[in-house]
Protein backbone atom coordinates (compact mmCIF):
# COMPACT_ATOMS: atom_id res chain seq x y z
CA SER A 1 -5.37 -55.21 -21.80
CA ARG A 2 -4.62 -56.59 -25.27
CA ARG A 3 -6.78 -54.01 -27.01
CA ARG A 4 -5.00 -51.18 -25.36
CA HIS A 5 -1.66 -52.47 -26.55
CA THR A 6 -2.77 -52.88 -30.16
CA ARG A 7 -2.86 -49.17 -30.65
CA CYS A 8 0.81 -48.84 -29.66
CA SER A 9 3.66 -49.51 -31.98
CA GLY A 10 5.36 -52.87 -31.73
CA VAL A 11 8.46 -51.86 -29.76
CA SER A 12 6.76 -49.42 -27.46
CA TRP A 13 3.92 -51.85 -26.85
CA ALA A 14 6.33 -54.58 -25.75
CA ARG A 15 8.25 -52.19 -23.57
CA ARG A 16 5.07 -50.87 -22.01
CA CYS A 17 3.73 -54.35 -21.49
CA VAL A 18 6.90 -55.46 -19.76
CA GLN A 19 6.97 -52.35 -17.63
CA GLU A 20 3.32 -52.70 -16.60
CA THR A 21 3.51 -56.37 -15.85
CA GLY A 22 6.88 -55.92 -14.20
CA SER A 23 5.60 -53.11 -12.02
CA LYS A 24 2.48 -55.14 -11.16
CA GLU A 25 4.61 -58.13 -10.29
CA SER A 26 7.03 -56.02 -8.30
CA ASP A 27 4.08 -54.39 -6.50
CA LYS A 28 2.71 -57.82 -5.68
CA LYS A 29 6.15 -58.93 -4.57
CA LYS A 30 6.52 -55.81 -2.43
CA GLN A 31 3.12 -56.44 -0.88
CA LEU A 32 4.05 -60.04 -0.13
CA ASP A 33 7.36 -58.93 1.30
CA SER A 34 5.71 -56.30 3.46
CA ARG A 35 3.15 -58.89 4.66
CA LYS A 36 5.97 -61.29 5.46
CA LYS A 37 7.82 -58.54 7.29
CA LYS A 38 4.72 -57.62 9.27
CA LYS A 39 4.15 -61.25 10.17
CA GLU A 40 7.79 -61.59 11.19
CA VAL A 41 7.54 -58.43 13.29
CA ARG A 42 4.39 -59.74 14.99
CA ARG A 43 6.00 -63.12 15.54
CA ARG A 44 9.10 -61.50 17.00
CA SER A 45 7.08 -59.18 19.19
CA ARG A 46 5.07 -62.16 20.44
CA SER A 47 8.20 -64.14 21.08
CA HIS A 48 9.80 -61.05 22.62
CA SER A 49 6.81 -60.56 24.90
CA LYS A 50 6.96 -64.27 25.74
CA THR A 51 10.64 -63.98 26.59
CA GLN A 52 9.91 -60.86 28.62
CA LYS A 53 7.21 -62.72 30.50
CA ALA A 54 9.55 -65.66 30.98
CA GLU A 55 12.27 -63.31 32.23
CA LYS A 56 9.83 -61.62 34.62
CA LEU A 57 8.70 -65.01 35.91
CA LYS A 58 12.30 -66.10 36.31
CA GLN A 59 13.13 -62.86 38.12
CA LYS A 60 10.13 -63.26 40.42
CA GLU A 61 11.14 -66.85 41.10
CA GLU A 62 14.69 -65.76 41.90
CA GLU A 63 13.36 -63.04 44.19
CA SER A 64 11.11 -65.49 45.98
CA GLN A 65 14.03 -67.93 46.34
CA ALA A 66 16.15 -65.10 47.73
CA GLU A 67 13.35 -64.21 50.15
CA ILE A 68 13.07 -67.83 51.26
CA GLU A 69 16.84 -68.00 51.78
CA ARG A 70 16.76 -64.73 53.75
CA GLN A 71 13.93 -66.06 55.94
CA LYS A 72 15.84 -69.31 56.54
CA LYS A 73 18.95 -67.36 57.48
CA GLU A 74 16.97 -65.14 59.87
CA GLU A 75 15.38 -68.24 61.42
CA GLU A 76 18.79 -69.85 61.92
CA GLU A 77 20.17 -66.66 63.47
CA ARG A 78 17.14 -66.42 65.76
CA LYS A 79 17.62 -70.05 66.83
CA GLN A 80 21.30 -69.43 67.49
CA ARG A 81 20.46 -66.37 69.61
CA GLU A 82 17.87 -68.37 71.56
CA GLU A 83 20.35 -71.21 72.12
CA GLU A 84 22.99 -68.72 73.28
CA GLU A 85 20.50 -67.10 75.66
CA GLN A 86 19.50 -70.52 77.01
CA ARG A 87 23.15 -71.45 77.47
CA LYS A 88 23.82 -68.20 79.36
CA GLU A 89 20.73 -68.77 81.52
CA ARG A 90 21.88 -72.33 82.35
CA GLU A 91 25.35 -70.98 83.23
CA ARG A 92 23.82 -68.29 85.45
CA LEU A 93 21.61 -70.83 87.24
CA LYS A 94 24.61 -73.10 87.70
CA GLN A 95 26.57 -70.25 89.30
CA ILE A 96 23.62 -69.44 91.58
CA ARG A 97 23.39 -73.10 92.70
CA LEU A 98 27.12 -73.18 93.30
CA ALA A 99 26.97 -69.98 95.37
CA ARG A 100 24.07 -71.39 97.43
CA ALA A 101 25.95 -74.63 98.00
CA ILE A 102 29.03 -72.72 99.15
CA ALA A 103 26.92 -70.55 101.46
CA LEU A 104 25.22 -73.62 102.98
CA ARG A 105 28.57 -75.31 103.49
CA MET A 106 29.98 -72.26 105.22
CA GLU A 107 26.91 -72.05 107.49
CA LYS A 108 27.31 -75.73 108.44
CA GLU A 109 31.01 -75.24 109.18
CA GLU A 110 30.23 -72.24 111.40
CA GLU A 111 27.58 -74.23 113.27
CA GLU A 112 29.95 -77.17 113.76
CA GLN A 113 32.81 -75.06 115.14
CA PRO A 114 32.83 -74.77 118.92
CA LYS A 115 31.99 -71.31 120.09
CA LYS A 116 35.20 -70.42 121.90
CA SER A 117 34.90 -66.70 121.53
CA GLU A 118 31.72 -66.26 123.62
CA GLY A 119 33.49 -65.87 126.98
CA CYS A 120 36.54 -64.01 125.69
CA LEU A 121 36.60 -60.40 124.63
CA LEU A 122 39.43 -59.68 122.29
CA TYR A 123 39.20 -55.95 122.64
CA THR A 124 37.84 -53.71 125.37
CA SER A 125 37.61 -50.01 125.38
CA PRO A 126 40.25 -48.24 127.50
CA SER A 127 39.24 -47.20 130.97
CA PRO A 128 39.68 -43.64 132.24
CA ARG A 129 42.78 -44.74 134.12
CA ASP A 130 44.31 -46.04 130.94
CA ARG A 131 43.88 -42.68 129.37
CA GLN A 132 46.22 -41.18 131.84
CA LYS A 133 48.89 -43.73 131.12
CA SER A 134 49.49 -44.48 127.53
CA ARG A 135 49.54 -48.10 126.68
CA MET A 136 51.90 -47.38 123.87
CA PRO A 137 55.41 -46.43 124.75
CA SER A 138 56.09 -42.86 123.90
CA SER A 139 58.35 -42.27 121.08
CA ALA A 140 59.45 -38.88 122.39
């Protein structure tokens, strides 16, 4: 590079030398900067993908927790319904037993009462003679 510059005049040679070295240095600097930027972009994309994966995992975990909570709630509701049905069934059986006990008691009371009404007819049909005479006083 020195030989090439010897042909040039002193001022132009210095200017050209500075320009060439400056442009080479700036090109190198630009290349380093672009490499740094590319590395930074890759690092960010990796970290971004990691955060995306972490967010997806967190979302899946939250969804599974929500599903577990929903299943627990359904189980509790099912148990409450079963308990309510069992309570209603016990109440129904209790009412049936009570009705049977009342019926048995009434049967016993009827059996214990003397049968007074066997020989006595409370009502007899009217005879043909009674048809001629009204038993009820006439209102006419």
